[in-house]
XYZ file of C-alpha atoms in Angstrom:
373
model
C 17.488 82.605 70.398
C 19.852 83.170 73.160
C 20.597 86.747 73.587
C 24.049 87.426 75.570
C 24.183 91.099 74.772
C 25.786 93.043 77.537
C 28.086 90.076 79.304
C 31.212 92.023 78.104
C 31.240 94.643 81.187
C 34.569 95.395 82.608
C 36.290 93.076 84.324
C 36.067 93.457 87.952
C 39.299 93.721 90.832
C 37.937 90.212 91.635
C 38.029 88.580 88.524
C 41.578 89.834 87.710
C 42.974 88.212 91.112
C 41.030 84.972 90.152
C 42.307 84.902 86.620
C 46.031 85.649 87.920
C 45.545 82.720 90.459
C 43.952 80.520 87.662
C 47.145 81.295 85.279
C 49.513 80.468 88.137
C 47.855 77.306 88.311
C 47.899 76.137 84.696
C 51.081 77.289 83.912
C 52.722 74.665 85.083
C 50.807 72.152 82.998
C 50.159 74.036 79.652
C 53.271 72.996 78.144
C 52.612 69.236 78.739
C 49.109 70.290 77.288
C 49.941 71.157 73.970
C 51.794 67.685 73.581
C 49.542 65.117 75.080
C 46.203 66.823 75.152
C 43.725 67.901 78.289
C 44.565 64.606 80.010
C 48.115 65.495 80.644
C 47.113 68.879 82.002
C 44.555 67.471 84.445
C 47.504 65.063 85.408
C 49.697 68.333 86.008
C 47.113 70.308 87.843
C 44.991 67.673 89.753
C 43.874 70.624 92.145
C 42.647 72.702 89.601
C 40.003 70.058 88.637
C 38.451 68.761 91.754
C 34.952 69.015 91.866
C 33.586 71.353 94.369
C 32.958 69.852 97.867
C 29.350 69.304 98.103
C 28.735 70.972 94.580
C 27.847 67.634 92.985
C 29.670 65.345 90.755
C 29.402 65.203 86.843
C 27.240 62.462 85.116
C 29.344 61.748 81.868
C 26.957 59.436 80.623
C 24.025 62.550 80.286
C 26.567 64.386 77.812
C 26.098 63.110 74.515
C 28.888 60.993 73.092
C 30.240 63.148 70.455
C 31.044 65.943 73.350
C 32.252 63.483 76.063
C 36.066 64.378 74.898
C 35.067 67.853 76.352
C 34.514 66.543 80.257
C 37.741 67.527 81.363
C 36.983 71.160 80.429
C 33.399 70.912 82.179
C 35.120 69.746 85.176
C 37.773 72.570 84.813
C 35.319 75.527 84.053
C 33.208 73.901 87.090
C 36.312 74.257 89.372
C 37.150 77.576 89.275
C 34.821 79.016 91.824
C 32.912 77.334 94.630
C 29.557 78.813 93.371
C 29.859 77.178 89.798
C 29.684 73.285 89.880
C 30.710 71.038 86.444
C 26.941 69.802 86.784
C 25.924 73.395 86.623
C 28.250 73.936 83.500
C 26.791 71.228 81.637
C 23.237 72.122 81.956
C 23.995 75.346 81.044
C 25.760 74.022 77.682
C 22.765 71.847 77.376
C 20.570 74.884 77.276
C 22.518 76.977 75.411
C 23.720 75.104 72.374
C 22.788 71.386 73.087
C 26.165 70.464 72.833
C 26.688 72.137 69.553
C 30.223 73.696 68.989
C 28.606 74.863 65.622
C 25.397 76.423 67.007
C 24.584 80.253 65.811
C 21.623 82.291 67.306
C 21.581 85.340 64.975
C 20.596 88.246 66.799
C 20.649 91.907 65.056
C 23.624 94.299 65.913
C 21.703 96.543 67.943
C 21.250 93.273 70.385
C 24.727 92.324 70.005
C 25.027 90.317 66.749
C 25.144 86.731 66.727
C 25.463 84.031 69.664
C 28.325 81.546 68.502
C 29.134 78.321 69.541
C 28.991 75.953 72.397
C 28.381 78.558 75.154
C 27.002 81.111 72.716
C 29.426 83.827 73.104
C 28.821 87.388 71.265
C 32.120 88.855 69.871
C 31.982 91.807 72.400
C 32.148 89.369 75.159
C 34.098 87.184 73.732
C 36.745 89.986 73.484
C 36.724 90.149 77.027
C 36.201 86.505 78.067
C 37.852 84.457 75.320
C 41.498 83.511 75.059
C 43.067 80.143 73.528
C 42.844 78.370 76.328
C 43.838 75.192 74.794
C 46.659 76.297 73.496
C 46.012 74.986 69.902
C 46.491 77.945 68.016
C 42.795 79.019 67.920
C 41.074 81.710 69.843
C 37.440 81.663 68.795
C 34.281 81.063 70.559
C 33.295 78.290 68.062
C 36.373 76.307 69.800
C 34.393 74.165 72.459
C 37.465 73.928 74.712
C 37.935 77.519 74.400
C 34.247 78.483 75.221
C 34.024 75.842 78.028
C 36.479 77.564 80.040
C 35.620 80.875 79.214
C 32.025 80.405 80.299
C 33.038 79.255 83.687
C 35.277 82.567 84.078
C 32.180 84.520 82.930
C 30.096 82.816 85.564
C 32.241 83.182 88.572
C 32.668 86.853 87.754
C 29.031 87.151 87.488
C 28.405 85.581 90.972
C 30.748 87.637 92.461
C 29.077 90.933 90.955
C 25.681 89.776 91.767
C 26.585 88.786 95.776
C 28.398 92.657 95.784
C 25.099 94.262 94.224
C 22.859 92.572 96.244
C 25.071 93.534 99.556
C 25.099 97.131 98.190
C 21.006 96.897 97.823
C 20.857 97.494 94.345
C 19.868 93.753 93.162
C 17.816 91.485 95.622
C 17.449 87.470 94.671
C 19.819 84.491 94.431
C 23.077 85.252 93.139
C 23.199 82.414 90.994
C 19.872 83.247 89.015
C 20.871 86.897 89.160
C 24.454 85.663 87.656
C 22.413 83.080 84.887
C 20.061 86.119 83.869
C 22.913 88.384 83.361
C 24.661 85.844 81.503
C 21.513 85.656 79.160
C 20.507 89.446 78.768
C 23.653 91.322 80.250
C 24.228 92.999 83.639
C 22.900 96.182 82.394
C 19.341 94.366 81.924
C 19.487 92.847 85.320
C 20.225 95.932 86.961
C 17.557 97.910 85.020
C 15.184 94.838 86.736
C 16.869 95.025 89.916
C 17.165 91.398 90.042
C 16.136 88.619 87.461
C 13.503 90.211 85.216
C 9.840 89.539 86.013
C 9.118 88.225 82.757
C 10.435 86.963 79.324
C 13.259 84.947 78.375
C 15.840 86.247 80.741
C 13.198 85.560 83.694
C 12.844 81.886 82.400
C 16.546 81.450 81.919
C 17.808 80.517 84.966
C 15.192 78.314 86.095
C 15.467 76.426 82.753
C 19.404 75.635 84.076
C 17.938 74.643 87.551
C 16.016 71.895 85.783
C 18.528 70.350 83.749
C 21.185 70.119 86.680
C 20.141 66.957 88.293
C 20.327 65.231 84.744
C 24.031 66.229 84.819
C 24.695 65.543 88.604
C 26.144 62.088 89.304
C 24.390 59.841 92.308
C 27.392 57.650 93.382
C 25.902 56.310 96.751
C 28.280 55.866 99.978
C 30.479 58.805 101.305
C 30.266 60.449 97.785
C 34.082 60.928 98.058
C 36.328 59.365 95.479
C 39.951 58.412 95.713
C 42.521 56.902 93.189
C 42.901 53.198 93.260
C 46.661 53.165 93.440
C 49.215 55.814 95.099
C 49.875 58.731 93.155
C 53.136 58.740 91.249
C 53.175 54.558 91.655
C 51.797 53.601 88.363
C 51.875 53.894 84.683
C 48.744 53.990 82.370
C 49.502 51.172 79.952
C 46.348 50.111 78.414
C 43.347 52.318 77.848
C 39.657 51.423 77.630
C 38.281 49.464 75.116
C 41.302 50.875 72.311
C 41.112 49.863 68.549
C 43.508 46.494 69.244
C 41.678 45.534 72.258
C 37.874 46.353 71.733
C 36.793 44.217 74.947
C 39.092 45.436 77.175
C 36.678 46.932 79.916
C 38.665 48.783 81.968
C 42.514 50.492 82.262
C 45.535 48.681 83.157
C 48.147 50.816 85.492
C 51.439 49.105 85.688
C 53.021 49.052 88.963
C 55.316 47.061 91.226
C 54.235 43.859 92.850
C 53.121 44.701 96.210
C 51.976 48.529 95.264
C 48.715 48.849 97.879
C 45.041 48.559 96.160
C 42.714 51.519 97.743
C 38.655 51.356 97.367
C 37.616 54.160 95.052
C 34.808 55.116 96.993
C 33.018 54.091 99.752
C 30.448 50.421 99.490
C 30.375 47.014 99.800
C 32.604 44.608 99.006
C 30.528 42.017 96.822
C 33.213 39.378 95.635
C 36.872 38.898 96.785
C 38.493 35.787 95.129
C 40.058 34.064 92.850
C 38.560 33.362 89.057
C 41.291 31.671 87.396
C 42.446 28.410 87.381
C 45.256 29.373 90.130
C 46.297 32.595 92.005
C 48.751 31.300 94.199
C 51.345 32.118 92.050
C 51.822 34.818 88.574
C 49.720 34.029 85.760
C 50.237 34.352 82.154
C 48.544 35.713 78.928
C 47.283 32.381 78.327
C 45.275 32.181 81.823
C 41.927 33.026 81.857
C 40.456 35.248 84.558
C 41.499 38.379 86.383
C 43.248 36.210 89.157
C 42.649 37.858 92.392
C 40.095 40.543 92.168
C 37.552 42.692 94.418
C 34.313 43.855 93.107
C 32.658 46.941 95.300
C 29.106 47.935 94.999
C 28.986 51.692 95.751
C 25.284 51.987 95.814
C 23.123 53.802 92.815
C 24.198 51.369 90.233
C 27.722 51.979 90.425
C 30.313 49.225 91.045
C 34.369 49.028 90.627
C 36.821 46.145 90.092
C 40.113 45.536 90.886
C 42.106 42.749 88.958
C 45.594 40.549 89.274
C 46.518 41.371 92.988
C 49.056 39.147 94.464
C 47.123 39.188 97.988
C 43.643 40.433 98.974
C 43.006 42.557 102.578
C 39.172 42.065 102.302
C 36.390 39.861 101.932
C 33.020 39.700 100.765
C 30.485 41.699 102.579
C 33.316 44.052 103.759
C 31.981 47.440 104.243
C 34.892 49.750 103.106
C 35.604 53.813 102.639
C 37.014 55.619 99.863
C 40.829 55.022 100.306
C 40.895 51.977 102.461
C 43.542 49.025 101.627
C 41.772 46.265 99.472
C 44.859 44.476 98.396
C 47.984 44.739 96.606
C 49.259 44.567 93.337
C 50.234 41.259 91.624
C 50.298 39.582 88.253
C 47.610 36.885 88.739
C 45.250 35.768 86.178
C 45.741 36.494 82.508
C 48.495 39.174 83.085
C 51.893 39.401 81.452
C 53.233 41.435 84.297
C 52.434 43.094 87.449
C 49.565 45.974 87.296
C 46.040 46.758 88.435
C 43.138 46.216 85.773
C 40.335 48.696 87.032
C 37.005 48.952 85.805
C 34.132 50.788 86.799
C 30.145 49.941 85.852
C 27.133 51.533 85.732
C 23.653 49.985 86.356
C 25.462 47.163 88.545
C 25.604 45.030 90.035
C 26.148 42.228 88.260
C 29.065 43.831 86.714
C 29.426 42.741 83.084
C 30.856 43.724 79.705
C 27.366 45.415 78.688
C 27.474 47.840 81.580
C 31.346 48.710 81.616
C 32.338 52.557 81.336
C 35.542 54.160 80.264
C 37.286 54.783 84.161
C 39.170 57.838 82.999
C 36.130 59.776 82.011
C 34.128 58.550 84.881
C 36.940 59.131 87.692
C 37.587 62.573 85.744
C 33.879 63.397 86.466
C 34.136 62.918 90.287
C 37.231 65.111 90.609
C 39.859 62.297 90.662
C 42.562 62.334 87.893
C 44.158 58.768 86.817
C 47.293 60.010 85.799
C 47.834 59.592 81.763
């Protein structure tokens, strides 16, 4: 059972500054969040969710299917400070609750009482770090969105606290390991030990998290940088990945004006560029088969992307491209009722097929790029 007793020490000046900065960023998107959910807030505040440089991108597939709606919150929580990344947050949630928002670990009152929810907060700790971050009217440790963001805030404060105390010669060791140990057993526990305790569950806790980080880290190949497939504010999301009305729709449709530039979402090699419809010299129609003019890019590590319905292409098979490089222009060729980009992401590819298509919105969120909802 997790024991988080002692987490709720007084908030440091560093944390207050961090929180004020976060509030300023989040405030602009909060009203939109209420009406349209996390995706709208992420669209309003894209800098808030960018994965820390060099910190690793989140492997969405490693998160249980029932919890994947929490991906934007994992990315947000892992983007508050550069020391804590989305894969670290995911690994810690895995250890704390195995992604069970209803998890409860029973502790006696002298050890702080029950640890509750997906991030296993005790009530005293929650009183300091908890809030209604998703603005749904609930402020509770068993509200997973609230708890995940609170975990990110607390972990950032603990890393700062550990770093300061190492500098003051009160603690020794790795700041991250010390912060994780303090999340588990409290700051007093760690101070008394002079660092990570020498034995017991608090000693094991940091290494248990580290052993899970690779599982939640996406290996993308190429440069590792990702880029929106269309210019910001040039498009409107008009169809999502496999909605009930279109269960075989293996990508997302982004309506845009004919001639809008299409960009490679990441570095890679073009493995196909051409027309797979009966004709591509003029707009298609809903009764025509195929993607029209399309580009498939292999990014390595099993990740590939597809871009359909272009009016013209700027690359050919074998072209090496970089993230954000022009590969074509939006059109309406193939099976299409109007100008738009049909964008797909595939894992365990090539080949690119329906069996390995994944939700582009979740994937792009995980690599720190928001497709505007």
